[in-house]
Each structure stands twice: as structure tokens, then as C-alpha cells.
C-alpha positions as a LaTeX table, in Angstrom:
\begin{tabular}{lrrr}
\hline
Residue & $x$ (\AA) & $y$ (\AA) & $z$ (\AA) \\
\hline
Glu1 & 60.89 & 120.61 & 21.32 \\
Val2 & 63.11 & 121.30 & 18.31 \\
Gln3 & 64.34 & 124.87 & 18.20 \\
Phe4 & 66.66 & 126.88 & 15.98 \\
Val5 & 68.05 & 130.32 & 16.71 \\
Glu6 & 69.47 & 131.94 & 13.60 \\
Ser7 & 71.35 & 135.21 & 13.40 \\
Gly8 & 73.67 & 137.19 & 11.19 \\
Gly9 & 71.64 & 138.10 & 8.14 \\
Gly10 & 71.39 & 141.61 & 6.84 \\
Leu11 & 72.42 & 143.90 & 4.03 \\
Ala12 & 75.70 & 143.65 & 2.14 \\
Gln13 & 77.16 & 145.14 & $-1.01$ \\
Thr14 & 78.27 & 143.09 & $-3.99$ \\
Gly15 & 81.62 & 141.58 & $-3.16$ \\
Gly16 & 81.04 & 141.88 & 0.56 \\
Ser17 & 80.75 & 139.27 & 3.29 \\
Leu18 & 78.26 & 138.13 & 5.87 \\
Ser19 & 78.32 & 135.41 & 8.51 \\
Leu20 & 75.33 & 133.38 & 9.61 \\
Ser21 & 75.02 & 131.40 & 12.81 \\
Cys22 & 72.45 & 128.86 & 13.95 \\
Thr23 & 72.11 & 127.15 & 17.29 \\
Ala24 & 69.84 & 124.13 & 17.37 \\
Ser25 & 68.39 & 122.19 & 20.28 \\
Gly26 & 65.77 & 119.58 & 21.07 \\
Phe27 & 67.31 & 116.70 & 19.16 \\
Leu28 & 70.47 & 114.66 & 19.04 \\
Phe29 & 72.80 & 116.66 & 16.83 \\
Asp30 & 74.83 & 113.68 & 15.69 \\
Asp31 & 71.77 & 111.87 & 14.30 \\
Tyr32 & 71.31 & 114.43 & 11.53 \\
His33 & 73.18 & 116.04 & 8.70 \\
Ile34 & 73.10 & 119.80 & 9.19 \\
Gly35 & 73.30 & 122.63 & 6.74 \\
Trp36 & 71.72 & 125.63 & 5.09 \\
Phe37 & 69.25 & 126.21 & 2.34 \\
Arg38 & 67.88 & 129.41 & 0.90 \\
Gln39 & 64.77 & 130.54 & $-0.87$ \\
Ala40 & 64.51 & 133.65 & $-2.97$ \\
Pro41 & 61.14 & 135.25 & $-3.77$ \\
Gly42 & 59.34 & 133.25 & $-6.43$ \\
Lys43 & 62.01 & 130.57 & $-6.50$ \\
Glu44 & 62.26 & 127.05 & $-5.15$ \\
Arg45 & 64.31 & 125.93 & $-2.20$ \\
Glu46 & 68.02 & 125.64 & $-2.90$ \\
Gly47 & 70.27 & 123.60 & $-0.65$ \\
Ile48 & 73.58 & 125.45 & $-0.51$ \\
Ala49 & 75.82 & 123.76 & 2.05 \\
Cys50 & 75.78 & 120.91 & 4.52 \\
Ile51 & 77.95 & 118.74 & 6.73 \\
Asn52 & 77.64 & 114.98 & 6.55 \\
Ser53 & 77.32 & 113.84 & 10.16 \\
Glu54 & 78.75 & 110.41 & 9.34 \\
Thr55 & 81.90 & 111.50 & 7.48 \\
Asp56 & 82.26 & 115.22 & 8.36 \\
Ser57 & 82.55 & 115.88 & 4.65 \\
Thr58 & 80.93 & 119.00 & 3.26 \\
Tyr59 & 78.73 & 119.65 & 0.25 \\
Tyr60 & 78.34 & 122.98 & $-1.53$ \\
Ala61 & 75.95 & 123.89 & $-4.29$ \\
Pro62 & 77.75 & 124.94 & $-7.48$ \\
Ser63 & 76.28 & 128.43 & $-7.11$ \\
Val64 & 78.19 & 129.06 & $-3.87$ \\
Lys65 & 81.20 & 126.75 & $-4.04$ \\
Gly66 & 84.43 & 128.63 & $-3.48$ \\
Arg67 & 82.61 & 131.59 & $-1.92$ \\
Phe68 & 80.74 & 130.12 & 1.04 \\
Ser69 & 82.12 & 128.01 & 3.89 \\
Ile70 & 80.21 & 125.92 & 6.40 \\
Gly71 & 81.41 & 124.95 & 9.85 \\
Ser72 & 79.97 & 123.54 & 13.02 \\
Ala73 & 80.59 & 123.23 & 16.72 \\
His74 & 78.85 & 120.00 & 17.68 \\
Ala75 & 79.33 & 120.49 & 21.40 \\
Lys76 & 77.39 & 123.76 & 21.14 \\
Gly77 & 74.84 & 122.49 & 18.62 \\
Thr78 & 75.86 & 125.33 & 16.33 \\
Val79 & 76.41 & 125.60 & 12.60 \\
Tyr80 & 77.91 & 128.56 & 10.79 \\
Leu81 & 77.94 & 129.87 & 7.24 \\
Gln82 & 80.61 & 132.31 & 6.09 \\
Met83 & 79.55 & 134.02 & 2.89 \\
Asn84 & 82.18 & 135.88 & 0.87 \\
Ser85 & 82.19 & 137.56 & $-2.53$ \\
Leu86 & 78.45 & 138.06 & $-2.29$ \\
Lys87 & 76.41 & 138.61 & $-5.42$ \\
Pro88 & 72.93 & 140.13 & $-5.89$ \\
Glu89 & 71.67 & 136.66 & $-6.81$ \\
Asp90 & 72.56 & 135.52 & $-3.27$ \\
Thr91 & 69.64 & 137.62 & $-2.01$ \\
Ala92 & 67.24 & 135.24 & $-0.25$ \\
Val93 & 65.96 & 134.03 & 3.08 \\
Tyr94 & 68.52 & 131.64 & 4.53 \\
Tyr95 & 67.48 & 128.74 & 6.75 \\
Cys96 & 69.51 & 126.31 & 8.79 \\
Ala97 & 68.12 & 122.80 & 8.71 \\
Val98 & 68.76 & 119.20 & 9.66 \\
Ser99 & 67.97 & 116.07 & 7.76 \\
Arg100 & 68.45 & 112.34 & 8.22 \\
Gln101 & 69.10 & 112.08 & 4.49 \\
Ile102 & 71.90 & 114.09 & 2.92 \\
Met103 & 69.92 & 114.34 & $-0.31$ \\
Gly104 & 67.62 & 116.77 & 1.45 \\
Phe105 & 70.31 & 119.40 & 0.91 \\
Ile106 & 71.21 & 118.37 & $-2.62$ \\
Asp107 & 67.84 & 117.77 & $-4.26$ \\
Lys108 & 64.75 & 119.84 & $-3.47$ \\
Asp109 & 62.56 & 116.80 & $-4.07$ \\
Tyr110 & 63.91 & 115.24 & $-0.86$ \\
Asp111 & 62.55 & 116.31 & 2.48 \\
Leu112 & 64.36 & 118.07 & 5.30 \\
Asp113 & 63.35 & 117.15 & 8.83 \\
Tyr114 & 63.53 & 120.44 & 10.72 \\
Trp115 & 64.48 & 124.02 & 9.90 \\
Gly116 & 64.66 & 127.43 & 11.50 \\
Gln117 & 62.64 & 130.57 & 10.96 \\
Gly118 & 65.07 & 131.99 & 8.43 \\
Thr119 & 67.19 & 135.10 & 8.26 \\
His120 & 67.16 & 137.62 & 5.41 \\
Val121 & 70.22 & 138.31 & 3.30 \\
Ile122 & 70.07 & 141.20 & 0.83 \\
Val123 & 72.96 & 141.93 & $-1.50$ \\
Ser124 & 72.86 & 145.26 & $-3.27$ \\
Ser125 & 74.47 & 145.83 & $-6.65$ \\
\hline
\end{tabular}
């Protein structure tokens, strides 16, 4: 059974920082690209960061590049997201996810394979 345990969301002020963590199990970690997407109320899914399992390269959406940082600990099946210089427009539910195709994190029209239950991030102005 595929499971994700996400933690670390919450409330932050503009300019503040939050860290998210996600531990996944039930599948072979190395077979999937892993990352995060978010969804704000009334908006579509936005892939924000991921790690390419084949090259270990990272991808960041333009909206978060330079502010967010993704990392992983493969042995623990864990992926992290450090979010700095937060803005009110970062307010959303954040999900960790895995996908066999990297485009799942870059283009919303591509599917993701599995994702967690989500954790809320609220940034006050």
C-alpha cells in the first residue's frame, strides 16, 4: 500500500520560512521522480519542485525558484521542501507526490502517480 506522511505546514508571515517533510512508503523510491505540487483555492494544480530520480537534477517552478529548495533522503524515503521568503500567493495546500514521468511536475496536463493528503500553508501579509 502506498502511503505518504506529510508534516510541517502552518502559518507564516510574509518573508518568513517554513519547512515541509514527506515520508513515503509502499513503492520503490528509485523508480519515481519525487516532488511537491500545490493547489490554492479555485486554482489549478501547480508543480513547484521535483527531483529527477535518474539524474538527481532538480526542477523549480518560476514562481518559487530562488526561494524554495527541495532535498531528499532516499534511504529514508523522505523528501523535504524548504520555503523561504514566503509570499501571500504561496498560500495553498502542498502535496508531495511521485511520478514516473517528470512532466507530471512541470505540466498540469500530465498525470502524477501517487500523492499525499496535503498540508496547509498560509502566509499572512
